[in-house]
């Protein structure tokens, strides 16, 4: 499976600021996804990052709050904008080359704390 | 609506004992099924997957899972747990390119 890295691994940010998280894969992948894992919770899909076009957001997530870029088949960024303490979570990217069956592989995550 | 349920939030097991984690799904048709493990401070690692065929699937780290269509279940098992198996385990299902996760089961291993 692909090797996936995320930067930063963790950060502490002040409310009202923005943070951009990077996801890098060591090989080209068909699909990339961004998830949020709130403290003690399961994973919730934020959006599917589409190469060369706008991301597809899930219900409850909007582009103004979570802008996503995917300039090529190995890289994507997620920005958490105008942060509040409620945004404190682990953010994970995942990748898939078998999109039809949902098989995904995950990065190590970015632990974000907003004060 | 499609959903995945893990009835047990926490499970404590003694090292060397067997482990079984429950997972039930609610989908219109049989979904593709997965088990992931998340060790403290880590991302998710895919343990095993079921697409079709043999209902008993083998995964990494000595884990296996059994698909039971009649019970809409995909339970994860390990015959003898090691202290390193202490982690959070997530069952997930998909009918396409989107994964739906269960709430997770946290496994504690007693010496």
Short mmCIF file of C-alpha atoms in Angstrom, two decimals:
data_model
loop_
_atom_site.label_atom_id
_atom_site.label_comp_id
_atom_site.label_asym_id
_atom_site.label_seq_id
_atom_site.Cartn_x
_atom_site.Cartn_y
_atom_site.Cartn_z
CA UNK A 1 0.00 0.00 0.00
CA UNK A 2 0.98 3.64 -0.44
CA UNK A 3 3.04 5.52 2.12
CA UNK A 4 1.14 8.58 3.30
CA UNK A 5 2.57 11.47 5.26
CA UNK A 6 0.89 14.47 6.84
CA UNK A 7 2.28 17.77 7.98
CA UNK A 8 2.14 19.03 10.64
CA UNK A 9 1.71 16.04 12.92
CA UNK A 10 0.25 18.31 15.58
CA UNK A 11 -0.30 21.97 16.24
CA UNK A 12 -1.76 24.32 18.80
CA UNK A 13 -3.48 27.31 17.30
CA UNK A 14 -5.33 30.35 18.53
CA UNK A 15 -8.98 30.88 17.75
CA UNK A 16 -9.67 32.92 14.67
CA UNK A 17 -6.56 31.74 12.83
CA UNK A 18 -6.26 29.21 10.02
CA UNK A 19 -4.13 26.10 9.59
CA UNK A 20 -3.26 24.26 6.41
CA UNK A 21 -2.59 20.54 6.64
CA UNK A 22 -0.67 18.77 3.92
CA UNK A 23 -1.07 15.19 2.76
CA UNK A 24 1.62 13.63 0.57
CA UNK A 25 1.52 10.16 -0.99
CA UNK A 26 4.53 8.35 -2.39
CA UNK A 27 2.66 7.19 -5.49
CA UNK A 28 -0.20 8.37 -7.66
CA UNK A 29 -3.62 7.58 -6.28
CA UNK A 30 -7.07 7.83 -7.73
CA UNK A 31 -8.89 9.34 -4.81
CA UNK A 32 -8.00 11.31 -1.70
CA UNK A 33 -10.27 12.00 1.24
CA UNK A 34 -10.22 14.15 4.36
CA UNK A 35 -11.72 13.03 7.67
CA UNK A 36 -12.23 14.60 11.06
CA UNK A 37 -12.03 12.64 14.30
CA UNK A 38 -13.27 14.63 17.25
CA UNK A 39 -12.00 13.65 20.72
CA UNK A 40 -13.22 10.20 21.67
CA UNK A 41 -15.29 9.91 18.50
CA UNK A 42 -15.27 7.97 15.29
CA UNK A 43 -14.28 9.32 11.89
CA UNK A 44 -16.45 11.67 9.87
CA UNK A 45 -15.81 12.31 6.20
CA UNK A 46 -15.30 15.99 5.44
CA UNK A 47 -14.82 15.84 1.69
CA UNK A 48 -13.41 14.05 -1.29
CA UNK A 49 -10.48 15.90 -2.81
CA UNK A 50 -10.80 15.89 -6.59
CA UNK A 51 -7.76 16.41 -8.75
CA UNK A 52 -8.12 19.52 -10.86
CA UNK A 53 -11.59 20.43 -9.66
CA UNK A 54 -13.47 21.52 -6.56
CA UNK A 55 -13.72 19.11 -3.67
CA UNK A 56 -16.97 17.30 -2.95
CA UNK A 57 -18.15 18.14 0.56
CA UNK A 58 -20.30 16.08 2.87
CA UNK A 59 -23.37 17.42 4.58
CA UNK A 60 -22.40 19.78 7.36
CA UNK A 61 -19.06 20.80 5.86
CA UNK A 62 -18.57 23.83 3.64
CA UNK A 63 -15.79 25.08 1.42
CA UNK A 64 -15.43 28.41 3.22
CA UNK A 65 -14.58 26.63 6.46
CA UNK A 66 -12.57 23.73 5.01
CA UNK A 67 -11.04 24.73 1.67
CA UNK A 68 -9.29 21.81 -0.01
CA UNK A 69 -6.84 21.68 -2.85
CA UNK A 70 -5.55 18.76 -4.88
CA UNK A 71 -3.16 20.00 -7.53
CA UNK A 72 -1.94 16.55 -8.59
CA UNK A 73 -2.38 12.84 -7.95
CA UNK A 74 -0.02 12.67 -4.96
CA UNK A 75 -0.77 15.78 -2.90
CA UNK A 76 -3.66 17.50 -1.18
CA UNK A 77 -4.16 20.19 1.44
CA UNK A 78 -6.96 20.88 3.89
CA UNK A 79 -7.27 24.30 5.51
CA UNK A 80 -9.22 24.75 8.71
CA UNK A 81 -10.30 28.39 8.62
CA UNK A 82 -11.28 30.82 11.34
CA UNK A 83 -10.75 28.18 13.96
CA UNK A 84 -12.68 27.79 17.17
CA UNK A 85 -12.11 25.35 20.05
CA UNK A 86 -14.77 23.10 18.49
CA UNK A 87 -12.34 22.46 15.63
CA UNK A 88 -9.95 20.68 17.98
CA UNK A 89 -9.73 17.24 16.41
CA UNK A 90 -7.52 14.83 14.59
CA UNK A 91 -7.63 15.41 10.84
CA UNK A 92 -6.76 12.44 8.66
CA UNK A 93 -6.28 12.07 4.97
CA UNK A 94 -6.87 8.80 3.20
CA UNK A 95 -6.22 7.51 -0.28
CA UNK A 96 -7.76 4.90 -2.52
CA UNK A 97 -6.96 3.22 -5.80
CA UNK A 98 -9.96 0.94 -5.49
CA UNK A 99 -12.65 3.51 -5.22
CA UNK A 100 -15.39 1.17 -6.33
CA UNK A 101 -15.01 -0.95 -3.21
CA UNK A 102 -14.13 1.78 -0.72
CA UNK A 103 -10.73 0.39 0.23
CA UNK A 104 -8.82 3.28 1.79
CA UNK A 105 -5.47 3.76 3.45
CA UNK A 106 -4.90 6.44 6.03
CA UNK A 107 -2.20 8.89 6.91
CA UNK A 108 -0.95 9.30 10.50
CA UNK A 109 -3.22 12.25 11.18
CA UNK A 110 -2.77 15.83 12.35
CA UNK A 111 -3.76 16.55 15.93
CA UNK A 112 -5.10 20.09 16.16
CA UNK A 113 -5.79 21.93 19.39
CA UNK A 114 -7.45 25.32 19.25
CA UNK A 115 -7.16 27.55 22.30
CA UNK B 1 -29.83 5.13 6.09
CA UNK B 2 -26.61 3.17 5.92
CA UNK B 3 -25.01 2.59 9.29
CA UNK B 4 -22.40 0.57 11.11
CA UNK B 5 -22.78 -0.28 14.78
CA UNK B 6 -20.18 -1.47 17.23
CA UNK B 7 -22.14 -2.34 20.36
CA UNK B 8 -19.16 -2.44 22.72
CA UNK B 9 -17.50 0.87 23.52
CA UNK B 10 -14.84 -0.69 25.75
CA UNK B 11 -13.55 -4.22 26.15
CA UNK B 12 -10.96 -5.35 28.67
CA UNK B 13 -9.19 -8.62 28.03
CA UNK B 14 -6.31 -10.40 29.71
CA UNK B 15 -3.12 -10.91 27.77
CA UNK B 16 -3.23 -14.33 26.14
CA UNK B 17 -7.00 -14.53 26.20
CA UNK B 18 -9.18 -14.51 23.11
CA UNK B 19 -10.83 -11.38 21.78
CA UNK B 20 -14.01 -10.85 19.80
CA UNK B 21 -15.25 -7.45 18.66
CA UNK B 22 -18.76 -7.10 17.34
CA UNK B 23 -19.86 -5.19 14.26
CA UNK B 24 -23.29 -4.95 12.70
CA UNK B 25 -24.22 -3.10 9.55
CA UNK B 26 -27.40 -1.80 8.02
CA UNK B 27 -27.22 -1.46 4.27
CA UNK B 28 -29.60 -2.04 1.40
CA UNK B 29 -27.29 -4.65 -0.09
CA UNK B 30 -24.26 -6.41 1.31
CA UNK B 31 -21.55 -3.79 1.58
CA UNK B 32 -17.82 -4.18 1.41
CA UNK B 33 -16.55 -4.55 4.98
CA UNK B 34 -13.36 -3.52 6.72
CA UNK B 35 -11.70 -3.53 10.11
CA UNK B 36 -9.17 -0.85 11.03
CA UNK B 37 -7.02 -0.43 14.12
CA UNK B 38 -5.87 2.88 15.58
CA UNK B 39 -3.07 2.69 18.10
CA UNK B 40 -2.60 5.65 20.44
CA UNK B 41 -1.41 8.70 18.52
CA UNK B 42 -1.46 6.84 15.22
CA UNK B 43 -3.52 6.85 12.06
CA UNK B 44 -5.72 3.96 11.01
CA UNK B 45 -4.25 0.70 9.78
CA UNK B 46 -6.29 -1.70 7.69
CA UNK B 47 -6.48 -5.08 9.41
CA UNK B 48 -8.62 -6.96 6.92
CA UNK B 49 -11.38 -6.62 4.35
CA UNK B 50 -14.28 -8.60 2.96
CA UNK B 51 -15.55 -8.19 -0.57
CA UNK B 52 -17.06 -11.57 -1.42
CA UNK B 53 -16.39 -15.30 -1.31
CA UNK B 54 -15.12 -17.10 1.76
CA UNK B 55 -16.89 -15.66 4.76
CA UNK B 56 -13.90 -16.12 7.06
CA UNK B 57 -11.17 -13.66 6.18
CA UNK B 58 -7.66 -13.53 7.52
CA UNK B 59 -5.88 -10.30 8.23
CA UNK B 60 -2.65 -8.97 9.60
CA UNK B 61 -1.41 -9.32 13.18
CA UNK B 62 -3.22 -12.63 13.65
CA UNK B 63 -6.72 -11.21 13.30
CA UNK B 64 -9.61 -12.79 11.45
CA UNK B 65 -13.20 -11.81 10.83
CA UNK B 66 -16.33 -13.71 9.92
CA UNK B 67 -19.06 -12.34 7.70
CA UNK B 68 -22.56 -13.55 8.55
CA UNK B 69 -25.16 -12.32 6.12
CA UNK B 70 -28.09 -13.63 8.15
CA UNK B 71 -26.99 -11.57 11.15
CA UNK B 72 -25.65 -8.56 9.19
CA UNK B 73 -22.47 -8.97 11.18
CA UNK B 74 -18.74 -8.88 10.60
CA UNK B 75 -17.10 -9.73 13.92
CA UNK B 76 -13.37 -9.51 14.47
CA UNK B 77 -11.50 -12.17 16.43
CA UNK B 78 -8.05 -12.96 17.71
CA UNK B 79 -7.27 -16.22 19.52
CA UNK B 80 -4.63 -14.80 21.86
CA UNK B 81 -4.14 -11.10 22.45
CA UNK B 82 -0.83 -9.40 23.08
CA UNK B 83 -0.29 -6.23 25.09
CA UNK B 84 0.42 -4.44 21.80
CA UNK B 85 -3.16 -5.11 20.68
CA UNK B 86 -4.40 -2.41 23.05
CA UNK B 87 -5.92 0.11 20.67
CA UNK B 88 -9.15 1.41 19.20
CA UNK B 89 -10.78 -0.78 16.58
CA UNK B 90 -13.13 0.52 13.91
CA UNK B 91 -15.45 -1.46 11.71
CA UNK B 92 -16.33 0.21 8.41
CA UNK B 93 -18.53 -0.48 5.43
CA UNK B 94 -18.92 0.88 1.92
CA UNK B 95 -21.18 0.38 -1.03
CA UNK B 96 -18.99 2.51 -3.27
CA UNK B 97 -16.18 4.91 -2.64
CA UNK B 98 -17.37 6.19 0.74
CA UNK B 99 -16.61 4.51 4.01
CA UNK B 100 -19.06 4.57 6.90
CA UNK B 101 -17.42 3.93 10.25
CA UNK B 102 -18.76 2.42 13.41
CA UNK B 103 -18.26 4.22 16.69
CA UNK B 104 -15.20 2.19 17.59
CA UNK B 105 -14.32 -0.24 20.38
CA UNK B 106 -11.45 0.54 22.71
CA UNK B 107 -9.56 -2.58 23.77
CA UNK B 108 -7.62 -2.61 27.02
CA UNK B 109 -5.23 -5.48 27.68
CA UNK B 110 -4.55 -6.55 31.27
CA UNK B 111 -1.20 -8.13 32.10
#
